[in-house]
Amino acid sequence: YAGVPRRERADRAREALESVGLGDRVDFLPTQLSGGQKQRVAIARAMINRPHVLLADEPTGALDTETSVQIMEILKEISRYKLVIMVTHNPDLANAYSTRIVRMLDGRITSDSMPLTDEEIAAEAGKETARRELEAKKKHPKMTFATSFGLSLRNLITKKGRTTLTAFAGSIGIIGIALIFAVSHGMTTYINYVQEETLSSYPLGLESRNIELGSMIETFMGLAESSGEHDNDAVYQANMLESLVNALSNLEATENDLGAFKEYLTKRLSSGAEEDAKLNEAINGIQYGYAISPIVYTENVDGTILRSDLEELMADIMTDYYGMNAGSMMNQMVEMNPILTMMNSSASSFSATLWQQMLPGKDGEPVNDLIKTQYDLVYGEWPDAYDEVVLILDSNNELRDLSLYALGLLPKEEIDAILEASKNKTEVTIDRKSWTYKEICDRTYRVVVPSDCYVYDEATGTYTDLRETDSGLRYLYVNGIPLKVSGIIRPNEDAITGMLNGAVGFTYLLTEHIIEAADGTDAVAAQEADKTVDIFTGLPFKENTTKMTDAEKEEYFRDYLDARSERDLAETYVKIASIPSDEFLKETVDGMMEGVTREAIEEMMLNAMKEETAVDEKSLRDYFAAMSDDDLMTLYRAAIEQQVRLRFAESVRTRLSQMTSAQLAGALRAALPNYTTGQCAKYYDAVLDFSTSSYEDNMKKLGALDLEKPASINIYASTFENKDIIEDVIKEYNRSVDEVHRISYTDYVGLMMSSITTIINAITYVLIGFVAISLIVSSIMIGVITLISVQERTKEIGILRALGASKRNISQVFNAETVIIGFCSGVLGVTVSALFTIPINVILQSLTGSSSIRAALPLLSAAVLVLISVAITVLGGMIPARKAAKKDPVIALRTE
């Protein structure tokens, strides 16, 4: 009685039982009734559904006469408001109770006591047509999914034990999948964390001047390859040097317009477009670099003012202590002592990062969140202003002695003692010192704006460096910008790596403040006023002579002399007069070489080289003997030319030394109109003095830079995959601009670490393979269990079909059962997996020694696994469900 409310069902049953005289027997089961009572119950069951027609097939069979009469009386009473059709072989009962008798023999009607008239036949035909039309419009009854679900749920509840075991068996596959995914998710999270930490040290760097080294690296890595095809029957030459030289000769340096790219990048990051949102997620931070580093001074514990720079301090120590200049220091260091070599190498490796700019955060934050996750703040606060810095300790709360000395915490005597011991190859013992956090934070450091280091000298007309005198250095220190150590940090225990390798970290705000402070200072204004003359030397900046024609050189040479003083003109005239003419040089050299034999040349060359070199006489003679006549003559002629030039210049200077500066300047003015273009070009290259610097170099030296035109851009990607998004943005930018403004760079990290993504993908594919196997096994198992359930519920299938259920309804019943089993399996599997992750994490962290590896099953993944469990159970039970739907209801009803 699907769809009939419980109360209405009860009312119907009570009415039906009372109509057949069984109202007082409602508590009896059918198996407890006698023959006549069973017939009454059967009639009552039929009447509950309120049928229009009641079909009685041999209602009095196997009944005695009295009971038969009672049953017939009941049917007669029912026939007053229902059509009762009785099939019987008893003609007496038919004649006694029937209003119409139709006799049949072998399926044919032999007689009818009340046949229809022609009018009734026509009327009945019309009714039949109307009935069929009405039936066609009626919707056939169907079983709802809620009913199917209820039938399946009741069936599973009646078999609690088997249902529980089935759900557990189905959950085994889900447990395996969930545990694999939990561990995989933990490892993926850990790998992403390692990638993010690693990428903090390897940003995507764009330089204002880029040299493409990718092809050279690939060539260098392939130098061992064969130079050509040949048989392996002899020793052949591999042109390694040729390949390397060709690669070096093909190197191209390109100028990158980073100012335009910075503007483009800023617009992309500030827009609200969907693609730009992905770019924001792909970038961990952006650091704009400029050709400037803070000039920081501090007062040492011994009272001296020193530059807080490891490289400069190390060079000063080596020069003062060992008497070596910067040029000869490296050549002699290895011979003197390997300890010194190691110390210098150590200083060079991190001298530039003693004072290191920290990666800024997004939206103008002074410090990136990535740094805050890599480092713990052990004292004070993170800097949030340009004049605040942090001290960077190692994991043991220590700083190297060289860094401590550069920060003014160690006296020079202690460094001298270490160097003295290294020179004498003796051991040295230094007391280990410590400082409180407060002592460190109370120290004073001052940064000097580069342009403030230079003042105008009226005597020379140039700008001199105040740092060359102690009083000037003290003045700069006192008037410098004070820096405050706002906090002290050290690497986090869980951090894989740290992006800071210096001793002091400052923010980008300090760099911007230094650049802005340089704008408008006296030295900067003087250099901007005359871009052709070096304010430090008073000499003009030399143009690129390789691109100047002789006419351009002549014009510059004449303009140069017009602007020179009398003294400068006198010196220039002496230099010009000291240059012998090509005719004089050729004639003199030819005369000296005329009649000279090879033996004489060898003797002269031998004597000259013995004085200049320490090579023995025999080796020199062998060297000359191996030379051809032409090579020897060329070498000898070059030596003679050099000797003639020197003697000529010496004689000219001696002769002109008797003349005054005014006379020499007048001689130059008189000769200047007679100089040809070729002579002016020659004197331009040989006589004029130029500044070794350039206007751009001087502006960098003064700190006068444009914040909108960085010298470098370091883009930190969140993951290796997101690095590709950044590269796509660069490519998109290059497509939108002309060739001159395109950005070129070398992805060194991509060249060296491209295999990491491949390895990660391979691991993922293997795990997917395991998951696929588990899914197949679970699907087969659920199919077998559902097939067993179909066999057990065959009779139920027949009853449902007899009651009007369609094949689709039967499939729904078993599909609902598989859905319930799949859901229970998924929930059980996810729950058990979540519990198993606790001991798994303990084991993983114990084996790896890292507390950052944590197997975890996200809620979203757990929900997806439950849905997968339901899906595979439905898939596994689909074939048995279709088989159940195809069962013949008649055969199904006969199944016991």
PDB file of C-alpha atoms in Angstrom, residues 572-772:
ATOM      1  CA  THR A 572      99.759  69.286 -24.514  1.00  0.00           C
ATOM      2  CA  TYR A 573     102.336  70.849 -26.884  1.00  0.00           C
ATOM      3  CA  VAL A 574     105.163  68.917 -25.220  1.00  0.00           C
ATOM      4  CA  LYS A 575     103.220  65.665 -25.612  1.00  0.00           C
ATOM      5  CA  ILE A 576     102.530  66.393 -29.297  1.00  0.00           C
ATOM      6  CA  ALA A 577     106.128  67.332 -30.005  1.00  0.00           C
ATOM      7  CA  SER A 578     107.322  64.118 -28.306  1.00  0.00           C
ATOM      8  CA  ILE A 579     105.521  61.987 -30.883  1.00  0.00           C
ATOM      9  CA  PRO A 580     107.834  61.169 -33.812  1.00  0.00           C
ATOM     10  CA  SER A 581     106.393  61.275 -37.296  1.00  0.00           C
ATOM     11  CA  ASP A 582     105.773  58.027 -39.126  1.00  0.00           C
ATOM     12  CA  GLU A 583     108.393  58.961 -41.761  1.00  0.00           C
ATOM     13  CA  PHE A 584     111.047  59.729 -39.164  1.00  0.00           C
ATOM     14  CA  LEU A 585     110.270  56.543 -37.259  1.00  0.00           C
ATOM     15  CA  LYS A 586     110.433  54.357 -40.368  1.00  0.00           C
ATOM     16  CA  GLU A 587     113.592  55.954 -41.674  1.00  0.00           C
ATOM     17  CA  THR A 588     115.388  55.679 -38.343  1.00  0.00           C
ATOM     18  CA  VAL A 589     114.370  52.063 -37.724  1.00  0.00           C
ATOM     19  CA  ASP A 590     115.259  51.018 -41.262  1.00  0.00           C
ATOM     20  CA  GLY A 591     118.673  52.610 -40.869  1.00  0.00           C
ATOM     21  CA  MET A 592     119.308  50.802 -37.564  1.00  0.00           C
ATOM     22  CA  MET A 593     118.278  47.425 -38.989  1.00  0.00           C
ATOM     23  CA  GLU A 594     120.251  47.752 -42.234  1.00  0.00           C
ATOM     24  CA  GLY A 595     123.034  45.164 -42.430  1.00  0.00           C
ATOM     25  CA  VAL A 596     122.167  43.547 -39.094  1.00  0.00           C
ATOM     26  CA  THR A 597     122.523  39.752 -39.173  1.00  0.00           C
ATOM     27  CA  ARG A 598     120.411  37.166 -37.385  1.00  0.00           C
ATOM     28  CA  GLU A 599     123.280  36.315 -35.054  1.00  0.00           C
ATOM     29  CA  ALA A 600     123.656  39.953 -34.029  1.00  0.00           C
ATOM     30  CA  ILE A 601     119.916  40.271 -33.420  1.00  0.00           C
ATOM     31  CA  GLU A 602     119.907  37.158 -31.254  1.00  0.00           C
ATOM     32  CA  GLU A 603     122.811  38.485 -29.194  1.00  0.00           C
ATOM     33  CA  MET A 604     121.153  41.867 -28.664  1.00  0.00           C
ATOM     34  CA  MET A 605     117.788  40.276 -27.799  1.00  0.00           C
ATOM     35  CA  LEU A 606     119.525  37.797 -25.521  1.00  0.00           C
ATOM     36  CA  ASN A 607     121.256  40.519 -23.508  1.00  0.00           C
ATOM     37  CA  ALA A 608     118.069  42.562 -23.240  1.00  0.00           C
ATOM     38  CA  MET A 609     115.867  39.679 -22.086  1.00  0.00           C
ATOM     39  CA  LYS A 610     118.476  38.400 -19.612  1.00  0.00           C
ATOM     40  CA  GLU A 611     118.218  41.742 -17.800  1.00  0.00           C
ATOM     41  CA  GLU A 612     114.411  41.729 -17.773  1.00  0.00           C
ATOM     42  CA  THR A 613     113.767  38.049 -16.995  1.00  0.00           C
ATOM     43  CA  ALA A 614     115.284  35.304 -14.865  1.00  0.00           C
ATOM     44  CA  VAL A 615     115.333  32.779 -17.717  1.00  0.00           C
ATOM     45  CA  ASP A 616     118.704  31.072 -18.235  1.00  0.00           C
ATOM     46  CA  GLU A 617     120.799  31.761 -21.346  1.00  0.00           C
ATOM     47  CA  LYS A 618     120.394  28.266 -22.851  1.00  0.00           C
ATOM     48  CA  SER A 619     116.594  28.471 -22.710  1.00  0.00           C
ATOM     49  CA  LEU A 620     116.630  31.886 -24.360  1.00  0.00           C
ATOM     50  CA  ARG A 621     118.913  30.689 -27.164  1.00  0.00           C
ATOM     51  CA  ASP A 622     116.639  27.694 -27.752  1.00  0.00           C
ATOM     52  CA  TYR A 623     113.677  30.075 -27.826  1.00  0.00           C
ATOM     53  CA  PHE A 624     115.297  32.311 -30.482  1.00  0.00           C
ATOM     54  CA  ALA A 625     116.556  29.327 -32.488  1.00  0.00           C
ATOM     55  CA  ALA A 626     113.008  28.009 -32.803  1.00  0.00           C
ATOM     56  CA  MET A 627     111.788  31.310 -34.314  1.00  0.00           C
ATOM     57  CA  SER A 628     111.730  31.908 -38.081  1.00  0.00           C
ATOM     58  CA  ASP A 629     113.640  34.826 -39.626  1.00  0.00           C
ATOM     59  CA  ASP A 630     110.445  36.811 -40.209  1.00  0.00           C
ATOM     60  CA  ASP A 631     109.201  36.345 -36.633  1.00  0.00           C
ATOM     61  CA  LEU A 632     112.575  37.296 -35.207  1.00  0.00           C
ATOM     62  CA  MET A 633     112.803  40.369 -37.414  1.00  0.00           C
ATOM     63  CA  THR A 634     109.289  41.468 -36.410  1.00  0.00           C
ATOM     64  CA  LEU A 635     110.120  41.097 -32.732  1.00  0.00           C
ATOM     65  CA  TYR A 636     113.413  42.991 -33.155  1.00  0.00           C
ATOM     66  CA  ARG A 637     111.795  45.805 -35.170  1.00  0.00           C
ATOM     67  CA  ALA A 638     109.136  46.319 -32.489  1.00  0.00           C
ATOM     68  CA  ALA A 639     111.866  46.604 -29.845  1.00  0.00           C
ATOM     69  CA  ILE A 640     113.816  49.115 -31.966  1.00  0.00           C
ATOM     70  CA  GLU A 641     110.678  51.215 -32.573  1.00  0.00           C
ATOM     71  CA  GLN A 642     109.975  51.413 -28.878  1.00  0.00           C
ATOM     72  CA  GLN A 643     113.589  52.443 -28.205  1.00  0.00           C
ATOM     73  CA  VAL A 644     113.466  55.152 -30.897  1.00  0.00           C
ATOM     74  CA  ARG A 645     110.200  56.567 -29.503  1.00  0.00           C
ATOM     75  CA  LEU A 646     111.640  56.822 -25.995  1.00  0.00           C
ATOM     76  CA  ARG A 647     114.869  58.474 -27.135  1.00  0.00           C
ATOM     77  CA  PHE A 648     113.000  60.925 -29.371  1.00  0.00           C
ATOM     78  CA  ALA A 649     110.603  61.916 -26.576  1.00  0.00           C
ATOM     79  CA  GLU A 650     113.492  62.348 -24.141  1.00  0.00           C
ATOM     80  CA  SER A 651     115.405  64.600 -26.542  1.00  0.00           C
ATOM     81  CA  VAL A 652     112.329  66.727 -27.254  1.00  0.00           C
ATOM     82  CA  ARG A 653     111.524  67.221 -23.558  1.00  0.00           C
ATOM     83  CA  THR A 654     115.142  68.211 -22.916  1.00  0.00           C
ATOM     84  CA  ARG A 655     115.048  70.770 -25.739  1.00  0.00           C
ATOM     85  CA  LEU A 656     111.668  72.259 -24.793  1.00  0.00           C
ATOM     86  CA  SER A 657     112.435  72.454 -21.095  1.00  0.00           C
ATOM     87  CA  GLN A 658     114.148  75.802 -21.737  1.00  0.00           C
ATOM     88  CA  MET A 659     110.873  77.368 -22.898  1.00  0.00           C
ATOM     89  CA  THR A 660     108.269  78.922 -20.642  1.00  0.00           C
ATOM     90  CA  SER A 661     104.605  77.797 -20.451  1.00  0.00           C
ATOM     91  CA  ALA A 662     103.551  80.913 -22.358  1.00  0.00           C
ATOM     92  CA  GLN A 663     106.004  80.166 -25.164  1.00  0.00           C
ATOM     93  CA  LEU A 664     104.911  76.540 -25.400  1.00  0.00           C
ATOM     94  CA  ALA A 665     101.218  77.518 -25.405  1.00  0.00           C
ATOM     95  CA  GLY A 666     101.920  80.110 -28.117  1.00  0.00           C
ATOM     96  CA  ALA A 667     103.742  77.524 -30.208  1.00  0.00           C
ATOM     97  CA  LEU A 668     100.722  75.229 -29.993  1.00  0.00           C
ATOM     98  CA  ARG A 669      98.307  78.005 -30.960  1.00  0.00           C
ATOM     99  CA  ALA A 670     100.508  78.822 -33.950  1.00  0.00           C
ATOM    100  CA  ALA A 671     100.740  75.222 -35.107  1.00  0.00           C
ATOM    101  CA  LEU A 672      97.093  74.314 -34.485  1.00  0.00           C
ATOM    102  CA  PRO A 673      95.694  75.787 -37.742  1.00  0.00           C
ATOM    103  CA  ASN A 674      98.156  73.721 -39.760  1.00  0.00           C
ATOM    104  CA  TYR A 675      97.129  70.374 -38.246  1.00  0.00           C
ATOM    105  CA  THR A 676      95.297  68.093 -40.662  1.00  0.00           C
ATOM    106  CA  THR A 677      92.251  65.998 -39.805  1.00  0.00           C
ATOM    107  CA  GLY A 678      94.382  62.884 -39.567  1.00  0.00           C
ATOM    108  CA  GLN A 679      96.854  64.583 -37.226  1.00  0.00           C
ATOM    109  CA  CYS A 680      94.071  65.856 -34.952  1.00  0.00           C
ATOM    110  CA  ALA A 681      92.549  62.361 -34.792  1.00  0.00           C
ATOM    111  CA  LYS A 682      95.985  60.928 -33.982  1.00  0.00           C
ATOM    112  CA  TYR A 683      96.626  63.486 -31.235  1.00  0.00           C
ATOM    113  CA  TYR A 684      93.081  62.915 -29.874  1.00  0.00           C
ATOM    114  CA  ASP A 685      93.982  59.288 -29.154  1.00  0.00           C
ATOM    115  CA  ALA A 686      97.594  59.826 -28.042  1.00  0.00           C
ATOM    116  CA  VAL A 687      97.646  63.154 -26.189  1.00  0.00           C
ATOM    117  CA  LEU A 688      94.371  64.070 -24.573  1.00  0.00           C
ATOM    118  CA  ASP A 689      93.651  63.085 -20.960  1.00  0.00           C
ATOM    119  CA  PHE A 690      90.139  61.855 -20.217  1.00  0.00           C
ATOM    120  CA  SER A 691      88.323  60.805 -17.112  1.00  0.00           C
ATOM    121  CA  THR A 692      88.300  57.065 -16.575  1.00  0.00           C
ATOM    122  CA  SER A 693      84.735  57.393 -15.378  1.00  0.00           C
ATOM    123  CA  SER A 694      81.527  58.419 -17.120  1.00  0.00           C
ATOM    124  CA  TYR A 695      78.630  60.697 -16.311  1.00  0.00           C
ATOM    125  CA  GLU A 696      76.390  57.736 -15.476  1.00  0.00           C
ATOM    126  CA  ASP A 697      79.070  56.220 -13.236  1.00  0.00           C
ATOM    127  CA  ASN A 698      79.505  59.473 -11.342  1.00  0.00           C
ATOM    128  CA  MET A 699      75.772  59.804 -10.772  1.00  0.00           C
ATOM    129  CA  LYS A 700      75.714  56.277  -9.370  1.00  0.00           C
ATOM    130  CA  LYS A 701      78.709  57.140  -7.192  1.00  0.00           C
ATOM    131  CA  LEU A 702      76.821  60.150  -5.855  1.00  0.00           C
ATOM    132  CA  GLY A 703      73.668  58.119  -5.265  1.00  0.00           C
ATOM    133  CA  ALA A 704      71.658  60.256  -7.680  1.00  0.00           C
ATOM    134  CA  LEU A 705      69.398  57.572  -9.131  1.00  0.00           C
ATOM    135  CA  ASP A 706      65.867  57.372 -10.461  1.00  0.00           C
ATOM    136  CA  LEU A 707      63.590  55.210  -8.325  1.00  0.00           C
ATOM    137  CA  GLU A 708      61.471  54.503 -11.388  1.00  0.00           C
ATOM    138  CA  LYS A 709      64.463  52.997 -13.222  1.00  0.00           C
ATOM    139  CA  PRO A 710      65.841  50.140 -11.124  1.00  0.00           C
ATOM    140  CA  ALA A 711      69.113  48.440 -11.987  1.00  0.00           C
ATOM    141  CA  SER A 712      67.653  45.033 -11.196  1.00  0.00           C
ATOM    142  CA  ILE A 713      64.324  43.401 -10.425  1.00  0.00           C
ATOM    143  CA  ASN A 714      64.200  40.205  -8.386  1.00  0.00           C
ATOM    144  CA  ILE A 715      60.830  38.454  -8.569  1.00  0.00           C
ATOM    145  CA  TYR A 716      60.266  35.743  -5.991  1.00  0.00           C
ATOM    146  CA  ALA A 717      57.830  33.043  -7.114  1.00  0.00           C
ATOM    147  CA  SER A 718      55.727  31.094  -4.639  1.00  0.00           C
ATOM    148  CA  THR A 719      56.346  27.754  -6.412  1.00  0.00           C
ATOM    149  CA  PHE A 720      58.247  26.418  -9.405  1.00  0.00           C
ATOM    150  CA  GLU A 721      54.981  26.118 -11.324  1.00  0.00           C
ATOM    151  CA  ASN A 722      54.066  29.728 -10.558  1.00  0.00           C
ATOM    152  CA  LYS A 723      57.454  30.768 -11.899  1.00  0.00           C
ATOM    153  CA  ASP A 724      56.092  29.807 -15.307  1.00  0.00           C
ATOM    154  CA  ILE A 725      53.226  32.272 -14.819  1.00  0.00           C
ATOM    155  CA  ILE A 726      55.746  35.058 -14.192  1.00  0.00           C
ATOM    156  CA  GLU A 727      57.722  34.084 -17.283  1.00  0.00           C
ATOM    157  CA  ASP A 728      54.502  34.159 -19.316  1.00  0.00           C
ATOM    158  CA  VAL A 729      53.888  37.717 -18.109  1.00  0.00           C
ATOM    159  CA  ILE A 730      57.373  38.728 -19.273  1.00  0.00           C
ATOM    160  CA  LYS A 731      56.714  37.134 -22.668  1.00  0.00           C
ATOM    161  CA  GLU A 732      53.374  38.932 -22.875  1.00  0.00           C
ATOM    162  CA  TYR A 733      55.123  42.214 -22.090  1.00  0.00           C
ATOM    163  CA  ASN A 734      57.724  41.577 -24.789  1.00  0.00           C
ATOM    164  CA  ARG A 735      54.977  41.010 -27.338  1.00  0.00           C
ATOM    165  CA  SER A 736      53.383  44.346 -26.446  1.00  0.00           C
ATOM    166  CA  VAL A 737      56.514  46.510 -26.915  1.00  0.00           C
ATOM    167  CA  ASP A 738      59.011  47.073 -29.695  1.00  0.00           C
ATOM    168  CA  GLU A 739      62.287  45.191 -29.932  1.00  0.00           C
ATOM    169  CA  VAL A 740      64.296  47.930 -28.204  1.00  0.00           C
ATOM    170  CA  HIS A 741      62.246  47.727 -25.001  1.00  0.00           C
ATOM    171  CA  ARG A 742      61.970  43.944 -24.774  1.00  0.00           C
ATOM    172  CA  ILE A 743      63.223  42.224 -21.625  1.00  0.00           C
ATOM    173  CA  SER A 744      65.827  39.463 -21.865  1.00  0.00           C
ATOM    174  CA  TYR A 745      67.074  37.333 -18.993  1.00  0.00           C
ATOM    175  CA  THR A 746      68.643  33.982 -18.198  1.00  0.00           C
ATOM    176  CA  ASP A 747      66.684  31.527 -16.064  1.00  0.00           C
ATOM    177  CA  TYR A 748      69.569  29.846 -14.231  1.00  0.00           C
ATOM    178  CA  VAL A 749      67.236  28.127 -11.763  1.00  0.00           C
ATOM    179  CA  GLY A 750      65.223  26.691 -14.627  1.00  0.00           C
ATOM    180  CA  LEU A 751      68.375  25.387 -16.318  1.00  0.00           C
ATOM    181  CA  MET A 752      69.684  23.697 -13.174  1.00  0.00           C
ATOM    182  CA  MET A 753      66.488  22.542 -11.470  1.00  0.00           C
ATOM    183  CA  SER A 754      64.032  21.756 -14.273  1.00  0.00           C
ATOM    184  CA  SER A 755      64.019  18.074 -13.297  1.00  0.00           C
ATOM    185  CA  ILE A 756      62.319  18.728  -9.939  1.00  0.00           C
ATOM    186  CA  THR A 757      58.903  19.244 -11.526  1.00  0.00           C
ATOM    187  CA  THR A 758      59.358  16.077 -13.595  1.00  0.00           C
ATOM    188  CA  ILE A 759      60.143  14.026 -10.479  1.00  0.00           C
ATOM    189  CA  ILE A 760      57.135  15.394  -8.605  1.00  0.00           C
ATOM    190  CA  ASN A 761      54.829  14.631 -11.539  1.00  0.00           C
ATOM    191  CA  ALA A 762      56.234  11.090 -11.816  1.00  0.00           C
ATOM    192  CA  ILE A 763      55.524  10.438  -8.133  1.00  0.00           C
ATOM    193  CA  THR A 764      52.000  11.768  -8.584  1.00  0.00           C
ATOM    194  CA  TYR A 765      51.369   9.481 -11.564  1.00  0.00           C
ATOM    195  CA  VAL A 766      52.552   6.440  -9.583  1.00  0.00           C
ATOM    196  CA  LEU A 767      50.182   7.267  -6.738  1.00  0.00           C
ATOM    197  CA  ILE A 768      47.330   7.687  -9.200  1.00  0.00           C
ATOM    198  CA  GLY A 769      48.139   4.212 -10.526  1.00  0.00           C
ATOM    199  CA  PHE A 770      47.834   2.735  -7.032  1.00  0.00           C
ATOM    200  CA  VAL A 771      44.552   4.552  -6.520  1.00  0.00           C
ATOM    201  CA  ALA A 772      43.180   3.199  -9.806  1.00  0.00           C
TER     202      ALA A 772
END
